[in-house]
Tab-separated table of C-alpha atoms in Angstrom:
chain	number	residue	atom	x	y	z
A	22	UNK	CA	23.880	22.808	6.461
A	23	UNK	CA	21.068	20.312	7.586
A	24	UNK	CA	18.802	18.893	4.747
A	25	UNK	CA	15.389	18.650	6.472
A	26	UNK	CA	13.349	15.741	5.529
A	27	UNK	CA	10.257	15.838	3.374
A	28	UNK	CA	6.978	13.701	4.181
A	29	UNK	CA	8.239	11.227	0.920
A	30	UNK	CA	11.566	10.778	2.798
A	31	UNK	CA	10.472	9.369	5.450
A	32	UNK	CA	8.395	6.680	4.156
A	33	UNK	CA	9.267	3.426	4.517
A	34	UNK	CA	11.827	1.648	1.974
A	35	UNK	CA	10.952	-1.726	1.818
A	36	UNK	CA	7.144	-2.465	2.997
A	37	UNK	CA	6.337	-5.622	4.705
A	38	UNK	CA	3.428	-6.622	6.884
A	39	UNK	CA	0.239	-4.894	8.326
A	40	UNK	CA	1.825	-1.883	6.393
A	41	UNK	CA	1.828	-3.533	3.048
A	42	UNK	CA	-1.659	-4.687	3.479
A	43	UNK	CA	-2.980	-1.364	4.366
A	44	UNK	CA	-1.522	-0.086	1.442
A	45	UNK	CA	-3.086	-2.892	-0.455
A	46	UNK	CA	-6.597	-2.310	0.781
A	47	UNK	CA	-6.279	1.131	0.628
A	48	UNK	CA	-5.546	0.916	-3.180
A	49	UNK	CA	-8.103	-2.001	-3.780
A	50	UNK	CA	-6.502	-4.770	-4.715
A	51	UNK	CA	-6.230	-8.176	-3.475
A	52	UNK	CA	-3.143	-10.101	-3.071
A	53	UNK	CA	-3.286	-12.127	-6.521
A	54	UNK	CA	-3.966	-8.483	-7.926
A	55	UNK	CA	-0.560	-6.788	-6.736
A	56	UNK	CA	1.439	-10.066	-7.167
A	57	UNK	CA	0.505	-9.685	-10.592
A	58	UNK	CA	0.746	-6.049	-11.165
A	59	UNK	CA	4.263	-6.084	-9.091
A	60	UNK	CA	5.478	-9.436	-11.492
A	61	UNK	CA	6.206	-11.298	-8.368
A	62	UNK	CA	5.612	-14.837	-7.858
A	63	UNK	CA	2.280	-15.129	-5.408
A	64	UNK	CA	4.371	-16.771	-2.511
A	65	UNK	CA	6.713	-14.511	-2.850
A	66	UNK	CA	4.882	-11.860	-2.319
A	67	UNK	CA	3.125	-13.615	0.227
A	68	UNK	CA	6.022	-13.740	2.525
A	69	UNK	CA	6.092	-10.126	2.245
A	70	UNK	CA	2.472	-9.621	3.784
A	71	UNK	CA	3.648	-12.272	6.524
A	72	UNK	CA	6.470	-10.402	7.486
A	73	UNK	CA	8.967	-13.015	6.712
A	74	UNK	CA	10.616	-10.926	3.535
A	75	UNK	CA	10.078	-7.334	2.476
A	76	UNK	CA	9.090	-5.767	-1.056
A	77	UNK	CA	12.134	-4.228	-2.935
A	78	UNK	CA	12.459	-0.537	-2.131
A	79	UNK	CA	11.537	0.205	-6.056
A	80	UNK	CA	8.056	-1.464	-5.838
A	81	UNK	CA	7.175	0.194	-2.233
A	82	UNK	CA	8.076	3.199	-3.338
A	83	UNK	CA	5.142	2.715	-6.478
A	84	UNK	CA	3.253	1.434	-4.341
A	85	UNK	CA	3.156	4.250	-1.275
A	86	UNK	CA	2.991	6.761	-4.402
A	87	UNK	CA	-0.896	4.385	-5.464
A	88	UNK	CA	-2.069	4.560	-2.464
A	89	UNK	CA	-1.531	8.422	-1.667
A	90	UNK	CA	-2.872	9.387	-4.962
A	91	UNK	CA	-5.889	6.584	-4.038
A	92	UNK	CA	-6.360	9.091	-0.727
A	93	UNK	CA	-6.054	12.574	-2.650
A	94	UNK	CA	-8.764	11.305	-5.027
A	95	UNK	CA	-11.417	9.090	-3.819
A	96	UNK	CA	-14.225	8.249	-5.064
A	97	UNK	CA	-16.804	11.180	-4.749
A	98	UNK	CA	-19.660	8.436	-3.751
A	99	UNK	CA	-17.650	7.204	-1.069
A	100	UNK	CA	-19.395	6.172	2.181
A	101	UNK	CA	-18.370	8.796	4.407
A	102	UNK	CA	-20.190	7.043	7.688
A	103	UNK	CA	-18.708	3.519	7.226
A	104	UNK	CA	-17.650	3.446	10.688
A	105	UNK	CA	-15.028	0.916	9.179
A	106	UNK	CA	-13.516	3.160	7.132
A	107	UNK	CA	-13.370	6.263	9.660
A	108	UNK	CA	-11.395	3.449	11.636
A	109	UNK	CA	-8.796	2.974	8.724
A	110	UNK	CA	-8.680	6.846	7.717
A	111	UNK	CA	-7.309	7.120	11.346
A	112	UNK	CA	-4.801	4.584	11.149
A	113	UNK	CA	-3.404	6.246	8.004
């Protein structure tokens, strides 16, 4: 029997890139921020952002899990016609 694949399975392992910093704007911090929260050196984590080295699987994972729970709950004053945020909601 096939296991079918749930929406968490097939996020990525090991962010890196554009995806990273989606996830990072979508949750609000800045680079410094999740370097710190993460306990990563700053460079470090800014190779990851650059593409040239990828988070460990354990810290994507958190931080995929931030950002969804970011998108189920936002903040009820939101901007709803920030035309750059209708953008990034369809990116997502």
């Amino acid at each position: 029997m096939t296991k079918s694949l749930s929406p968490l399975d097939s996020r990525p392992k090991h962010l890196t890139g554009p995806r990273l910093s989606l996830a990072l704007f979508r949750i609000g911090w800045s680079e410094r921020q999740a370097a710190e929260k993460c306990d990563m050196h700053r460079n470090q984590f800014r190779r990851c952002l650059e593409g040239t080295s990828s988070l460990p699987a354990d810290l994507s994972l958190w931080l995929l899990d931030l950002e969804a729970a970011h998108l189920a709950h936002p903040c009820p004053r939101q901007r709803k016609a920030d035309p750059i945020l209708a953008e990034i909601r369809k990116a997502g």
